Structures are given as C-alpha cells and as structure tokens.
Short mmCIF file of C-alpha atoms and ligand atoms in Angstrom, two decimals:
data_model
loop_
_atom_site.label_atom_id
_atom_site.label_comp_id
_atom_site.label_asym_id
_atom_site.label_seq_id
_atom_site.Cartn_x
_atom_site.Cartn_y
_atom_site.Cartn_z
CA UNK A 395 7.22 0.69 -21.31
CA UNK A 396 6.24 1.07 -24.91
CA UNK A 397 7.93 -0.27 -27.98
CA UNK A 398 9.89 2.24 -29.98
CA UNK A 399 8.41 2.48 -33.43
CA UNK A 400 11.53 4.05 -34.86
CA UNK A 401 15.09 3.20 -34.13
CA UNK A 402 17.97 5.52 -34.45
CA UNK A 403 21.51 4.63 -35.45
CA UNK A 404 24.43 5.00 -33.10
CA UNK A 405 25.62 8.59 -33.00
CA UNK A 406 28.38 9.18 -35.57
CA UNK A 407 31.61 9.90 -33.82
CA UNK A 408 32.78 12.59 -36.24
CA UNK A 409 30.55 15.12 -34.52
CA UNK A 410 32.58 14.64 -31.36
CA UNK A 411 36.27 14.18 -32.04
CA UNK A 412 36.83 13.21 -28.39
CA UNK A 413 34.92 10.02 -29.08
CA UNK A 414 37.60 8.94 -31.56
CA UNK A 415 39.72 7.65 -28.70
CA UNK A 416 37.44 7.17 -25.72
CA UNK A 417 38.87 6.20 -22.37
CA UNK A 418 37.82 2.56 -22.37
CA UNK A 419 36.74 0.77 -19.20
CA UNK A 420 38.56 -2.52 -19.73
CA UNK A 421 40.15 -5.10 -17.44
CA UNK A 422 43.55 -6.75 -17.35
CA UNK A 423 42.00 -10.12 -18.12
CA UNK A 424 40.29 -8.89 -21.30
CA UNK A 425 41.79 -10.56 -24.39
CA UNK A 426 44.00 -8.57 -26.76
CA UNK A 427 42.23 -6.80 -29.64
CA UNK A 428 44.31 -6.91 -32.80
CA UNK A 429 43.54 -4.29 -35.46
CA UNK A 430 42.06 -6.89 -37.80
CA UNK A 431 39.47 -7.82 -35.17
CA UNK A 432 38.72 -4.19 -34.32
CA UNK A 433 38.35 -3.20 -37.98
CA UNK A 434 36.07 -6.17 -38.64
CA UNK A 435 33.92 -5.28 -35.63
CA UNK A 436 33.29 -1.77 -36.95
CA UNK A 437 31.54 -3.01 -40.07
CA UNK A 438 28.28 -4.62 -40.98
CA UNK A 439 25.81 -3.50 -38.30
CA UNK A 440 22.15 -2.73 -38.81
CA UNK A 441 19.45 -1.36 -36.50
CA UNK A 442 18.58 -2.46 -32.97
CA UNK A 443 15.23 -1.95 -31.25
CA UNK A 444 14.75 -0.29 -27.86
CA UNK A 445 11.92 0.08 -25.37
CA UNK A 446 11.41 3.71 -24.45
CA UNK A 447 9.88 4.98 -21.21
CA UNK A 448 6.25 6.04 -21.09
CA UNK A 449 5.51 9.66 -21.89
CA UNK A 450 2.88 10.15 -19.19
CA UNK A 451 5.15 12.12 -16.89
CA UNK A 452 6.23 14.67 -19.53
CA UNK A 453 3.67 17.40 -18.69
CA UNK A 454 4.19 16.87 -14.97
CA UNK A 455 7.96 17.20 -15.28
CA UNK A 456 7.54 20.39 -17.32
CA UNK A 457 5.31 21.90 -14.62
CA UNK A 458 7.87 20.93 -11.96
CA UNK A 459 10.68 22.62 -13.91
CA UNK A 460 8.59 25.77 -14.22
CA UNK A 461 8.22 25.93 -10.42
CA UNK A 462 11.95 25.35 -9.95
CA UNK A 463 12.84 28.08 -12.44
CA UNK A 464 10.53 30.49 -10.60
CA UNK A 465 12.50 29.90 -7.41
CA UNK A 466 15.78 31.00 -9.04
CA UNK A 467 14.95 33.53 -11.76
CA UNK A 468 17.74 34.25 -14.23
CA UNK A 469 20.05 31.56 -12.85
CA UNK A 470 21.52 28.42 -14.34
CA UNK A 471 20.64 25.26 -12.39
CA UNK A 472 22.58 22.03 -12.86
CA UNK A 473 21.02 18.71 -11.80
CA UNK A 474 23.14 15.62 -12.54
CA UNK A 475 21.74 12.09 -12.73
CA UNK A 476 24.94 10.74 -11.21
CA UNK A 477 27.16 7.93 -12.35
CA UNK A 478 28.08 4.40 -11.38
CA UNK A 479 29.27 3.49 -7.88
CA UNK A 480 31.80 0.73 -7.36
CA UNK A 481 30.66 -2.34 -5.48
CA UNK A 482 33.87 -4.35 -5.85
CA UNK A 483 36.85 -3.49 -8.06
CA UNK A 484 35.34 -3.06 -11.54
CA UNK A 485 31.87 -4.26 -10.59
CA UNK A 486 29.36 -1.49 -10.01
CA UNK A 487 26.01 -1.36 -8.27
CA UNK A 488 23.05 -1.24 -10.60
CA UNK A 489 22.64 2.39 -11.61
CA UNK A 490 19.86 4.36 -9.93
CA UNK A 491 19.56 8.03 -10.93
CA UNK A 492 19.48 10.87 -8.46
CA UNK A 493 15.94 11.57 -7.29
CA UNK A 494 15.88 15.30 -8.04
CA UNK A 495 17.28 14.77 -11.53
CA UNK A 496 14.60 12.25 -12.46
CA UNK A 497 11.86 14.24 -10.73
CA UNK A 498 12.52 17.28 -12.90
CA UNK A 499 12.94 15.54 -16.26
CA UNK A 500 12.13 11.83 -16.08
CA UNK A 501 15.51 10.72 -17.40
CA UNK A 502 16.90 7.52 -15.88
CA UNK A 503 20.05 7.07 -17.98
CA UNK A 504 23.38 7.40 -16.20
CA UNK A 505 25.73 10.39 -16.44
CA UNK A 506 23.14 12.76 -17.90
CA UNK A 507 22.94 16.32 -16.59
CA UNK A 508 19.86 18.54 -16.66
CA UNK A 509 20.60 22.25 -17.10
CA UNK A 510 17.83 24.82 -16.60
CA UNK A 511 18.47 28.34 -17.76
CA UNK A 512 16.15 31.21 -18.61
CA UNK A 513 13.13 28.93 -18.48
CA UNK A 514 14.74 26.54 -21.00
CA UNK A 515 15.75 22.99 -20.16
CA UNK A 516 18.51 21.05 -21.89
CA UNK A 517 19.52 17.50 -21.01
CA UNK A 518 23.17 16.69 -21.68
CA UNK A 519 23.31 12.94 -22.18
CA UNK A 520 25.72 10.19 -23.06
CA UNK A 521 24.82 8.95 -26.54
CA UNK A 522 24.77 5.43 -27.94
CA UNK A 523 28.16 3.85 -28.49
CA UNK A 524 29.45 4.80 -31.88
CA UNK A 525 30.38 1.86 -34.12
CA UNK A 526 33.42 3.84 -35.26
CA UNK A 527 35.44 3.24 -32.12
CA UNK A 528 36.16 0.22 -29.91
CA UNK A 529 33.82 1.44 -27.18
CA UNK A 530 30.74 -0.51 -28.27
CA UNK A 531 32.43 -3.91 -28.02
CA UNK A 532 35.20 -3.29 -25.47
CA UNK A 533 33.95 -0.85 -22.83
CA UNK A 534 32.51 -2.71 -19.85
CA UNK A 535 30.66 0.30 -18.47
CA UNK A 536 29.19 1.97 -21.53
CA UNK A 537 29.80 -0.41 -24.46
CA UNK A 538 26.60 -1.51 -26.14
CA UNK A 539 27.69 -5.16 -26.28
CA UNK A 540 28.61 -5.12 -22.57
CA UNK A 541 26.00 -2.92 -20.91
CA UNK A 542 23.17 -2.87 -23.44
CA UNK A 543 21.85 -0.33 -25.88
CA UNK A 544 21.52 3.18 -24.55
CA UNK A 545 18.85 5.33 -26.12
CA UNK A 546 20.14 7.74 -28.74
CA UNK A 547 20.01 11.45 -28.02
CA UNK A 548 17.02 11.88 -30.31
CA UNK A 549 15.22 8.96 -28.66
CA UNK A 550 15.75 10.49 -25.22
CA UNK A 551 14.54 13.81 -26.56
CA UNK A 552 11.30 12.48 -28.01
CA UNK A 553 10.66 10.29 -24.97
CA UNK A 554 11.09 13.10 -22.44
CA UNK A 555 9.92 16.07 -24.52
CA UNK A 556 13.22 17.85 -23.90
CA UNK A 557 16.08 19.25 -25.92
CA UNK A 558 18.96 16.79 -25.56
CA UNK A 559 22.60 17.49 -26.40
CA UNK A 560 25.79 15.45 -26.29
CA UNK A 561 27.34 15.19 -22.81
CA UNK A 562 30.62 16.42 -24.26
CA UNK A 563 28.97 19.82 -24.79
CA UNK A 564 28.21 20.24 -21.07
CA UNK A 565 31.49 21.88 -20.10
CA UNK A 566 31.07 24.61 -22.72
CA UNK A 567 27.50 25.22 -21.63
CA UNK A 568 28.53 25.69 -18.00
CA UNK A 569 31.36 28.04 -18.89
CA UNK A 570 29.16 30.93 -20.04
CA UNK A 571 28.38 34.01 -17.95
CA UNK A 572 25.68 33.96 -15.29
CA UNK A 573 25.11 32.56 -11.84
CA UNK A 574 25.24 28.78 -11.66
CA UNK A 575 24.03 26.50 -8.89
CA UNK A 576 24.90 22.80 -8.86
CA UNK A 577 23.15 19.96 -7.08
CA UNK A 578 26.40 18.76 -5.54
CA UNK A 579 27.53 15.39 -4.34
CA UNK A 580 25.72 13.56 -7.12
CA UNK A 581 28.34 13.43 -9.90
CA UNK A 582 31.97 14.19 -9.01
CA UNK A 583 32.78 15.17 -12.59
CA UNK A 584 30.05 17.78 -12.62
CA UNK A 585 31.09 19.09 -9.19
CA UNK A 586 34.54 19.91 -10.58
CA UNK A 587 33.16 21.79 -13.60
CA UNK A 588 31.69 24.64 -11.55
CA UNK A 589 33.44 26.37 -8.66
CA UNK A 590 31.56 25.59 -5.47
CA UNK A 591 29.56 28.08 -3.46
CA UNK A 592 28.29 26.04 -0.55
CA UNK A 593 25.54 28.31 0.64
CA UNK A 594 24.11 28.86 -2.86
CA UNK A 595 24.25 25.15 -3.67
CA UNK A 596 22.82 24.17 -0.28
CA UNK A 597 19.95 26.51 -1.03
CA UNK A 598 19.33 24.74 -4.33
CA UNK A 599 19.31 21.37 -2.52
CA UNK A 600 16.83 22.78 -0.01
CA UNK A 601 14.46 23.95 -2.74
CA UNK A 602 14.78 20.66 -4.64
CA UNK A 603 13.56 18.91 -1.48
CA UNK A 604 10.83 21.40 -0.63
CA UNK A 605 9.33 21.36 -4.12
CA UNK A 606 8.87 17.59 -3.78
CA UNK A 607 6.93 17.77 -0.50
CA UNK A 608 3.47 17.96 -2.10
CA UNK A 609 2.88 15.14 -4.56
CA UNK A 610 0.96 15.69 -7.78
CA UNK A 611 -1.73 13.23 -8.92
CA UNK A 612 0.71 11.30 -11.06
CA UNK A 613 3.03 10.81 -8.12
CA UNK A 614 0.21 9.65 -5.84
CA UNK A 615 -0.67 7.03 -8.47
CA UNK A 616 2.97 5.92 -8.53
CA UNK A 617 3.05 5.61 -4.74
CA UNK A 618 -0.22 3.68 -4.74
CA UNK A 619 1.23 1.29 -7.31
CA UNK A 620 4.38 0.84 -5.21
CA UNK A 621 2.19 0.02 -2.19
CA UNK A 622 0.10 -2.43 -4.22
CA UNK A 623 3.18 -4.30 -5.46
CA UNK A 624 4.54 -4.25 -1.91
CA UNK A 625 1.33 -5.92 -0.74
CA UNK A 626 1.90 -8.67 -3.29
CA UNK A 627 5.46 -9.05 -2.02
CA UNK A 628 4.27 -9.49 1.57
CA UNK A 629 1.70 -12.02 0.34
CA UNK A 630 4.41 -13.91 -1.56
CA UNK A 631 6.34 -14.16 1.70
CA UNK A 632 3.45 -15.46 3.77
CA UNK A 633 2.51 -17.88 0.98
CA UNK A 634 5.93 -19.53 1.28
CA UNK A 635 5.88 -19.85 5.07
CA UNK A 636 7.13 -23.45 5.20
CA UNK A 637 10.24 -22.42 3.32
CA UNK A 638 10.54 -19.28 5.43
CA UNK A 639 10.68 -21.38 8.58
CA UNK A 640 13.10 -23.77 6.87
CA UNK A 641 15.51 -21.16 5.52
CA UNK A 642 14.94 -18.15 7.77
CA UNK A 643 15.30 -14.44 7.13
CA UNK A 644 17.24 -14.92 3.89
CA UNK A 645 14.24 -16.61 2.25
CA UNK A 646 11.95 -13.71 3.13
CA UNK A 647 14.43 -11.18 1.78
CA UNK A 648 14.78 -13.08 -1.49
CA UNK A 649 11.08 -13.69 -1.91
CA UNK A 650 10.20 -10.03 -1.50
CA UNK A 651 13.03 -8.96 -3.80
CA UNK A 652 11.74 -11.25 -6.54
CA UNK A 653 8.42 -9.40 -6.53
CA UNK A 654 10.18 -6.01 -6.43
CA UNK A 655 12.25 -6.82 -9.49
CA UNK A 656 9.43 -8.49 -11.35
CA UNK A 657 6.90 -5.68 -11.08
CA UNK A 658 8.93 -2.68 -9.97
CA UNK A 659 12.41 -1.32 -10.45
CA UNK A 660 13.99 -2.53 -7.23
CA UNK A 661 13.66 -2.29 -3.48
CA UNK A 662 13.26 1.25 -2.19
CA UNK A 663 15.71 0.36 0.60
CA UNK A 664 17.33 -2.79 1.92
CA UNK A 665 14.60 -4.97 3.35
CA UNK A 666 14.55 -5.27 7.13
CA UNK A 667 13.74 -8.91 7.86
CA UNK A 668 14.01 -9.34 11.59
CA UNK A 669 13.09 -12.59 13.27
CA UNK A 670 12.79 -12.72 17.07
CA UNK A 671 15.25 -10.48 18.89
CA UNK A 672 16.59 -9.04 15.62
CA UNK A 673 13.43 -6.92 15.55
CA UNK A 674 14.86 -4.76 18.31
CA UNK A 675 17.59 -3.60 15.91
CA UNK A 676 15.82 -0.84 14.01
CA UNK A 677 17.60 -1.28 10.69
CA UNK A 678 18.37 -4.99 10.81
CA UNK A 679 19.45 -5.69 7.21
CA UNK A 680 21.85 -8.59 7.77
CA UNK A 681 18.79 -10.81 7.31
CA UNK A 682 20.75 -13.94 8.08
CA UNK A 683 18.91 -15.29 11.11
CA UNK A 684 16.34 -18.01 11.73
CA UNK A 685 12.57 -17.64 11.73
CA UNK A 686 11.42 -19.49 14.79
CA UNK A 687 7.86 -20.65 15.58
CA UNK A 688 6.54 -18.96 18.70
CA UNK A 689 8.48 -15.76 17.97
CA UNK A 690 7.54 -12.68 15.98
CA UNK A 691 9.08 -11.54 12.72
CA UNK A 692 9.23 -7.85 11.79
CA UNK A 693 9.16 -7.16 8.05
CA UNK A 694 9.94 -3.59 6.93
CA UNK A 695 9.97 -3.74 3.14
CA UNK A 696 9.05 -1.53 0.20
CA UNK A 697 9.02 -1.89 -3.56
CA UNK A 698 10.40 0.92 -5.70
CA UNK A 699 8.28 1.17 -8.83
CA UNK A 700 9.48 1.69 -12.39
CA UNK A 701 9.31 5.47 -11.98
CA UNK A 702 11.29 5.19 -8.72
CA UNK A 703 8.56 5.92 -6.17
CA UNK A 704 8.82 3.64 -3.16
CA UNK A 705 6.53 2.16 -0.57
CA UNK A 706 7.73 1.72 3.03
CA UNK A 707 5.59 -0.73 4.96
CA UNK A 708 6.14 -2.70 8.16
CA UNK A 709 4.18 -5.62 9.50
CA UNK A 710 5.05 -7.71 12.54
CA UNK A 711 3.79 -11.27 12.18
CA UNK A 712 3.50 -14.24 14.58
CA UNK A 713 5.66 -16.97 13.05
CA UNK A 714 3.30 -19.73 14.16
CA UNK A 715 0.28 -17.86 12.77
CA UNK A 716 -1.22 -16.90 16.14
CA UNK A 717 -0.03 -14.23 18.57
CA UNK A 718 0.63 -15.39 22.13
CA UNK A 719 -1.35 -13.44 24.76
CA UNK A 720 1.71 -11.30 25.60
CA UNK A 721 2.57 -10.71 21.94
CA UNK A 722 -1.03 -9.72 21.22
CA UNK A 723 -1.16 -7.30 24.15
CA UNK A 724 2.02 -5.55 22.99
CA UNK A 725 0.92 -5.63 19.35
CA UNK A 726 -2.42 -4.02 20.18
CA UNK A 727 -0.64 -1.28 22.11
CA UNK A 728 1.51 -0.46 19.09
CA UNK A 729 -1.54 -0.65 16.82
CA UNK A 730 -3.47 1.75 19.07
CA UNK A 731 -0.52 4.14 18.93
CA UNK A 732 -0.33 3.86 15.16
CA UNK A 733 -4.08 4.41 14.80
CA UNK A 734 -3.82 7.53 16.96
CA UNK A 735 -0.96 8.71 14.75
CA UNK A 736 -2.91 8.08 11.53
CA UNK A 737 -5.96 9.87 12.92
CA UNK A 738 -3.83 12.91 13.70
CA UNK A 739 -2.88 13.31 10.03
CA UNK A 740 -4.76 16.04 8.19
CA UNK A 741 -3.91 19.31 6.42
CA UNK A 742 -2.87 22.22 8.60
CA UNK A 743 -1.64 20.25 11.62
CA UNK A 744 2.06 19.99 12.46
CA UNK A 745 3.96 17.21 10.71
CA UNK A 746 4.90 16.06 14.22
CA UNK A 747 1.25 15.65 15.30
CA UNK A 748 1.26 11.95 14.38
CA UNK A 749 4.42 11.40 16.39
CA UNK A 750 3.06 13.13 19.46
CA UNK A 751 -0.24 11.25 19.26
CA UNK A 752 1.47 7.88 18.91
CA UNK A 753 4.01 8.56 21.66
CA UNK A 754 1.30 9.60 24.09
CA UNK A 755 -0.36 6.19 23.64
CA UNK A 756 2.92 4.31 24.01
CA UNK A 757 4.08 6.27 27.05
CA UNK A 758 0.79 5.59 28.84
CA UNK A 759 1.01 1.95 27.82
CA UNK A 760 4.52 1.69 29.24
CA UNK A 761 3.32 3.39 32.41
CA UNK A 762 0.53 0.81 32.67
CA UNK A 763 3.13 -1.93 32.38
CA UNK A 764 4.98 -0.40 35.30
CA UNK A 765 8.13 0.28 33.29
CA UNK A 766 8.44 4.06 33.50
CA UNK A 767 10.50 5.58 36.32
CA UNK A 768 8.17 8.64 36.26
CA UNK A 769 4.55 9.21 35.26
CA UNK A 770 3.65 9.04 31.57
CA UNK A 771 2.92 12.78 31.52
CA UNK A 772 6.31 13.52 33.07
CA UNK A 773 7.99 11.19 30.60
CA UNK A 774 6.25 12.91 27.68
CA UNK A 775 7.65 16.28 28.70
CA UNK A 776 10.22 17.32 26.07
CA UNK A 777 12.82 17.68 28.83
CA UNK A 778 12.42 14.02 29.81
CA UNK A 779 11.38 11.57 27.09
CA UNK A 780 12.54 8.61 29.16
CA UNK A 781 9.76 6.51 27.58
CA UNK A 782 11.78 6.64 24.33
CA UNK A 783 14.13 3.99 25.73
CA UNK A 784 11.52 1.60 24.29
CA UNK A 785 10.26 3.57 21.26
CA UNK A 786 13.62 4.83 19.98
CA UNK A 787 12.71 6.60 16.71
CA UNK A 788 10.44 9.22 15.21
CA UNK A 789 7.01 8.06 14.06
CA UNK A 790 6.99 9.57 10.59
CA UNK A 791 9.03 10.65 7.62
CA UNK A 792 8.06 11.95 4.22
CA UNK A 793 7.84 9.33 1.49
CA UNK A 794 8.29 9.64 -2.26
CA UNK A 795 11.09 8.76 -4.65
CA UNK A 796 13.40 8.62 -1.63
CA UNK A 797 12.23 6.47 1.23
CA UNK A 798 13.21 9.30 3.55
CA UNK A 799 11.97 11.91 1.12
CA UNK A 800 12.65 15.64 1.02
CA UNK A 801 15.46 15.30 3.56
CA UNK A 802 17.20 18.57 2.61
CA UNK A 803 14.14 20.76 3.30
CA UNK A 804 14.54 23.61 5.77
CA UNK A 805 13.87 22.21 9.25
CA UNK A 806 11.19 24.86 9.71
CA UNK A 807 9.32 23.46 6.70
CA UNK A 808 9.93 19.76 7.45
CA UNK A 809 9.88 18.33 10.08
CA UNK A 810 8.85 21.44 12.06
CA UNK A 811 6.26 22.68 9.54
CA UNK A 812 2.64 21.73 8.91
CA UNK A 813 1.09 19.05 6.74
CA UNK A 814 -0.64 19.96 3.49
CA UNK A 815 -2.87 17.98 1.15
CA UNK A 816 -0.73 15.93 -1.24
CA UNK A 817 2.02 15.14 1.24
CA UNK A 818 2.71 11.46 1.87
CA UNK A 819 4.23 10.32 5.13
CA UNK A 820 4.75 7.11 7.04
CA UNK A 821 3.19 6.45 10.44
CA UNK A 822 5.33 3.79 12.06
CA UNK A 823 5.53 3.64 15.84
CA UNK A 824 7.21 0.70 17.49
CA UNK A 825 8.09 -0.87 20.82
CA UNK A 826 11.51 -2.41 21.30
CA UNK A 827 12.70 -4.36 24.33
CA UNK A 828 16.38 -5.14 23.93
CA UNK A 829 17.58 -8.61 24.89
CA UNK A 830 19.97 -7.12 27.48
CA UNK A 831 17.59 -4.56 28.98
CA UNK A 832 17.67 -5.22 32.71
CA UNK A 833 14.88 -2.72 33.35
CA UNK A 834 12.16 -4.85 31.76
CA UNK A 835 10.83 -8.26 32.83
CA UNK A 836 12.63 -11.16 31.19
CA UNK A 837 9.54 -12.18 29.19
CA UNK A 838 9.68 -8.87 27.28
CA UNK A 839 13.36 -9.03 26.38
CA UNK A 840 14.06 -9.57 22.70
CA UNK A 841 10.61 -8.47 21.49
CA UNK A 842 10.35 -5.77 18.82
CA UNK A 843 7.11 -4.65 17.17
CA UNK A 844 6.56 -1.97 14.54
CA UNK A 845 3.55 -1.28 12.32
CA UNK A 846 4.03 1.12 9.41
CA UNK A 847 1.71 2.48 6.76
CA UNK A 848 2.00 5.08 4.02
CA UNK A 849 -0.47 7.90 4.53
CA UNK A 850 -1.57 10.46 1.93
CA UNK A 851 -2.77 13.78 3.33
CA UNK A 852 -6.10 14.53 1.61
CA UNK A 853 -8.02 17.84 1.62
CA UNK A 854 -10.17 16.65 4.52
CA UNK A 855 -8.03 14.07 6.30
CA UNK A 856 -5.93 11.19 5.11
CA UNK A 857 -5.90 8.03 3.03
CA UNK A 858 -3.89 4.92 3.85
CA UNK A 859 -2.15 3.84 0.64
CA UNK A 860 -1.00 0.57 2.21
CA UNK A 861 -4.37 -0.36 3.73
CA UNK A 862 -4.52 -3.55 1.65
CA UNK A 863 -2.26 -5.22 4.20
CA UNK A 864 -4.04 -6.24 7.44
CA UNK A 865 -3.22 -4.35 10.63
CA UNK A 866 -5.30 -5.71 13.51
CA UNK A 867 -3.96 -8.83 15.21
CA UNK A 868 -7.05 -10.81 14.21
CA UNK A 869 -6.90 -9.68 10.59
CA UNK A 870 -3.19 -10.53 10.45
CA UNK A 871 -3.91 -14.05 11.70
CA UNK A 872 -6.76 -14.58 9.23
CA UNK A 873 -4.64 -13.26 6.37
CA UNK A 874 -1.76 -15.57 7.24
CA UNK A 875 -4.08 -18.57 7.52
CA UNK A 876 -5.72 -17.77 4.17
CA UNK A 877 -2.43 -17.35 2.32
CA UNK A 878 -1.02 -20.50 3.82
CA UNK A 879 -4.10 -22.42 2.65
N1 LIG B 544 11.97 1.71 6.37
C1 LIG B 544 13.06 2.11 7.11
C2 LIG B 544 12.94 3.47 7.68
O1 LIG B 544 11.94 4.12 7.55
O2 LIG B 544 13.91 3.95 8.24
MN1 MN B 545 9.82 4.14 7.31
#
C-alpha cells in the first residue's frame, strides 16, 4: 500500500439527486437523530487521508481485459464485485470481492461493477459518503464514520488506471442497445438489471475461468508470496507447540489466522486443523478437538495475500515430534505418491497425470498392505477404483485467487485438458482410514495423512512454490525440533 499524496473530498450529492435521501442501513437500537444534530453533523469537516492500492497490477489488468474483449467482440460484459453477505442479522462477513471482477480491474471495493464495451472499460463504483446527507454518520454499511473512508471515484480511477463513474449511472449504461452478458450470481442487484440468458452468461463464466488458467508473472509472484507467508504461519504454529497441546486445534487455527491477517488479506479458505481421527474428515473445519501426543495432526492451511491470491498447503505432523514406525511407513507412502505426482507435472501432459501417478503409488501400497480385495492393477482400472475407499479425493486442483481456481472452465479444458506453462496446481494425495472402517486393521483406524504443495508448471517441468516447508519425515522432525528450540 502506498500513501495517497492527494486527498479528495466526499462526492457532492447534488450530482446524484438519489443520494439526497439514501436508504440508510440503521438498526432499531440506534439513537434518535434530531434535526439539530443532523444539521450540525453536516458542517465543519476537512480532508481525510487514505491509503491507495499499489499500481503494479494496472498493465496486467489492462492486458487481461484486452484478452476478454477479444473473446466477445462487440458485446457488453458486466462483471460485478459483489456486495455484503449477512453473517447474523445486521452483521456481515468481511467483504471479499469476486475473483473475476478483481482479476480484470484490480478493484476491491464493494458493490462496484466493471463494464467492458467496445474495448473500453468503465468501473461503476460507490463513491465516498457525501457530507450532505445522514449516510456518513448513520449508515452502518456504507457510512464513513461506521465502515471507514471509501476511496473517491477519482482516487479509484487514478489507482486502477480506469474510467470510474458513479454506481447510480450503471442502470442507464446497461439499458443501451447491444448484446449484454452478466457474470451472474455475484450481485443480486446487477442480476435483476439485465434479463438473463443462461447459456450466454454461462459462456461468459466459462471464459472468465479459462482466461485465468495460465498465470502471468505478476500472479506467480503473488502466489509465491502467499506460499511464503503460509510457511511463516506453519512455523508460528510449530513454535507454539506447548500451547497447541494445551489448547488443541483451536490454538492452531488462531495462530495461523494471526499470520494470515498480519501479512496477507485473510485465509484463502477455512483452515483444516485435524488432530488424530479428525484427519480422516477431508474438510474438517470445526477445529475444536484436542491435539494429543502420539497422534498425528493434519494442517491444511493457506494465506490469501493482499491481492487475493491464495496458497493451499497441507502438512501432517507427529504431535510428539517423532513419527511412530507405523506413522512413518504410511507417511512415506503418501510422500512417495506425492513425489510421483509432482514429477508428472510438466507442460503438454494431461492435468490428470499427477493424479494417475499418485494413485498408482497408493494403490500398490494398499495392495502391499493386504487391504485391496483385488490386485492394484485391477483396482486402478477406471471401472473399479476400489482403492479410492482410502484415498477419497482427486490429487490436484488449479490454484490462484480462488483456492479451487478456474472452476467454471469447460471440462474438456480443465480437468480433462493438458497442462501448460504458467498454470499452478496443487498435488495433494492422501490416505484416510476411518475410525469405523472394519476392513482395515485396528491400528490403522483413525489415521489420516495428506501432503500438499503448490506446483507451478514451468516451460521445462515444474517448480514447487511451497518447497520451503519440509516434506520428508526426517526433515519434518528436524524442522519441528528446531522451531521448538
Ligand atoms: N484445501 C482444501 C482443498 O483443497 O479442498
Ligand atoms: Mn487443496
């Protein structure tokens, strides 16, 4: 973030008569506002400083918009940032803009809408609260004294290198002639402004995903930064191991979150902090259990950086600092599978190559343990897959601003398509023996192990962006011992 050198006054309301009597977001317990108080509040205000976002993404966003416009020549494309979502009554979740919106313009303010038309981009944005109405001191959602200072329209414009107009002008802009496609399901108010055409809008969503599959250099740097902060978050956790054992999963969740908020924007997804048998629940986010010496703990956690790119990393750690012989044997099997998956990643191979490589290792490992009802080769046949009772999920997904990135791409492009340089994917095989699985020996029940790294496809192979965290069982033990002093 850089300091704004110039400030800009709240937008005058006379330009937008609607703002004279805004619909205020107030609550029944808010005190009465007599006219004398309101009139007094509207006078006597000076300037207020604001940090503006960095400008480094401006040329990248412009290049992305050019590619999007090429995909839909002559059409009007509408990409909303989205608005607030209720958590409880009048209390909203912290706002996080829609990924496609921010990808194509960099804006992170709520309620804004990007409109691309004829190669031109205009951002329709909610301005600063005027000091001519009650909004700035009474509105809980948008009032400057409640929610903080929004950037002015001109500040957004100079920060993003875009033409920015008042949000109230959006409806008129969408009413003109010409084909319009909307990124739907992001902002209900925008959805109602343009009559829906599902197949056209689905096609827009598909392209918005597909254009994000290959990351530019700036994005790779963002993902590397997210991985580096994530490494620090894992180290914070291990460095507080006494308190982890004292307070359990909740302490790990909180410790990692502190790092995510301090150096990034947030978590990229709810942390999965799974002690003991909780690790066999793939998305264990209750995070309310104990951390017990002698057991394993599976940590699947990722920091979302300030530009909203997220890491997605899993490590499975021995709570007492040393793997038991059985834990080590299972861990090494998962690690061998993950290594095979990572080595399969290179340009031109199917996206699913990593999955198939990892599953082959795990199926043969399960066969060696005498668990499979058929041979490993028979189990690996697409018509069988019985080994997956203990592997459960796919090995990889694309990673970017969404943890499961590019999810609206055509299935033939992703996941059925090939990898290309610049794509970033996870490789995250696991083994899961449920506590009530009567088909495995009792000593295996309740053990879950996953190892996950974030892999950039390079022109001649791959690069592990999360390699700073140890992966081998020995390196994990040394790392834990070092951090615990
Ligand atoms: N990190 C959770 C997942 O990939 O589903
Ligand atoms: Mn993942």
